[in-house]
Coordinates of C-alpha atoms in Angstrom, one line a residue:
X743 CA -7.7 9.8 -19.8
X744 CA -7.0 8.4 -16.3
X745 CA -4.2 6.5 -15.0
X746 CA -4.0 3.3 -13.3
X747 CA -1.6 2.5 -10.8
X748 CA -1.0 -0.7 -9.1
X749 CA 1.7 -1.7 -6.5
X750 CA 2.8 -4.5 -4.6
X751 CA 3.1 -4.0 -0.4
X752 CA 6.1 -2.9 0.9
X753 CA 8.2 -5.1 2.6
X754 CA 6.1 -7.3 5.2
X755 CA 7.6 -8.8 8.7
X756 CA 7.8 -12.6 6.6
X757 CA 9.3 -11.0 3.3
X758 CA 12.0 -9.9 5.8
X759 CA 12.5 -13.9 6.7
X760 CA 12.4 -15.6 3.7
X761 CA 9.1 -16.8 4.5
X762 CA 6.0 -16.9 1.7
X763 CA 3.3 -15.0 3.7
X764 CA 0.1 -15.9 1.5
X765 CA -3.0 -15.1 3.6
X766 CA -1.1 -14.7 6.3
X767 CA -1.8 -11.3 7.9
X768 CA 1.2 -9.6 8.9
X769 CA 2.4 -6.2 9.3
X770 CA 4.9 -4.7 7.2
X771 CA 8.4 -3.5 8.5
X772 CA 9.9 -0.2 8.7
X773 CA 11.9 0.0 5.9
X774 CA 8.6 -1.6 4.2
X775 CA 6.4 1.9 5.1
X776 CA 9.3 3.9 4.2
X777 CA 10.1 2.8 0.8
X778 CA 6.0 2.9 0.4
X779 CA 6.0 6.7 2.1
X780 CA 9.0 7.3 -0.9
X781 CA 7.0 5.7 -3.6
X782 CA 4.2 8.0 -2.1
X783 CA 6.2 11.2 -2.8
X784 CA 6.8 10.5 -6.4
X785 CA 3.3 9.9 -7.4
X786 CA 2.4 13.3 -5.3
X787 CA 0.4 15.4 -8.1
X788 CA -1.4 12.8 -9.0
X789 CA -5.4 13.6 -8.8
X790 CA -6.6 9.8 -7.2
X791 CA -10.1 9.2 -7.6
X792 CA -10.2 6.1 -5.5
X793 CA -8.2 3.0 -3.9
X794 CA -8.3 -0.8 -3.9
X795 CA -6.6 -3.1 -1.4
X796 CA -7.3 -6.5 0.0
X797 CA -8.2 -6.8 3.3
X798 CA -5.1 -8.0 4.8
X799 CA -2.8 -5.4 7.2
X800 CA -0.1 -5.2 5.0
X801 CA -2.0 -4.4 1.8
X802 CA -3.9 -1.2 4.0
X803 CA -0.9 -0.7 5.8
X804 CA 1.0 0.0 2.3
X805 CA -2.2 2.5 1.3
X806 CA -2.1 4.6 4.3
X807 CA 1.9 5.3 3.6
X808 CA 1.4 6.2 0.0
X809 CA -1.2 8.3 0.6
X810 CA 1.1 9.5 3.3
X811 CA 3.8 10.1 1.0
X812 CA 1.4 11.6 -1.9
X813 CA 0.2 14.2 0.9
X814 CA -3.9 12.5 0.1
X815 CA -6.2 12.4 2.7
X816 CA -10.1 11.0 2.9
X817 CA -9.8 9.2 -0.5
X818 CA -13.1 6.8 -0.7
X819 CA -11.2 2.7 -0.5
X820 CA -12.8 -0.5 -1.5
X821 CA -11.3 -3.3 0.4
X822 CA -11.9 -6.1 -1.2
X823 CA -10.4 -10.2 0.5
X824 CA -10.3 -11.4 -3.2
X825 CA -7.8 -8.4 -4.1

């Protein structure tokens, strides 16, 4: 049986102010890729077949440091604007 996982983004430049971002396209801050790189590290074993993100820098941005973090390179990613 496979496993699903979902996640939010880490912690975006308008999370840190308070401010609802929407489809607003903002980066996410440091300690946002680093508690994603972390999250990264405790899925790492995990055989990922492949990935779903919106199209938005923060929601790619989040990907590319868990798959940082799981030590997964190359895996095929649907990005989707209505995710």
């Amino acid at each position: 049986m496979g496993i699903l996982v979902i996640s939010r983004h880490g912690e975006s430049e308008w999370n840190l102010l308070g401010k609802w971002t929407g489809w607003t396209d903002v980066n996410l801050t440091e300690k946002g890729h680093n508690d994603t790189v972390r999250l990264g590290a405790l899925l790492k074993g995990l055989s990922f077949n492949e990935a779903y993100t919106s199209s938005l820098k923060r929601t790619q941005q989040t990907l590319a440091a868990l798959l940082e973090g799981c030590g997964v390179e190359n895996l095929p990613t649907t990005h989707a604007t209505e995710l």
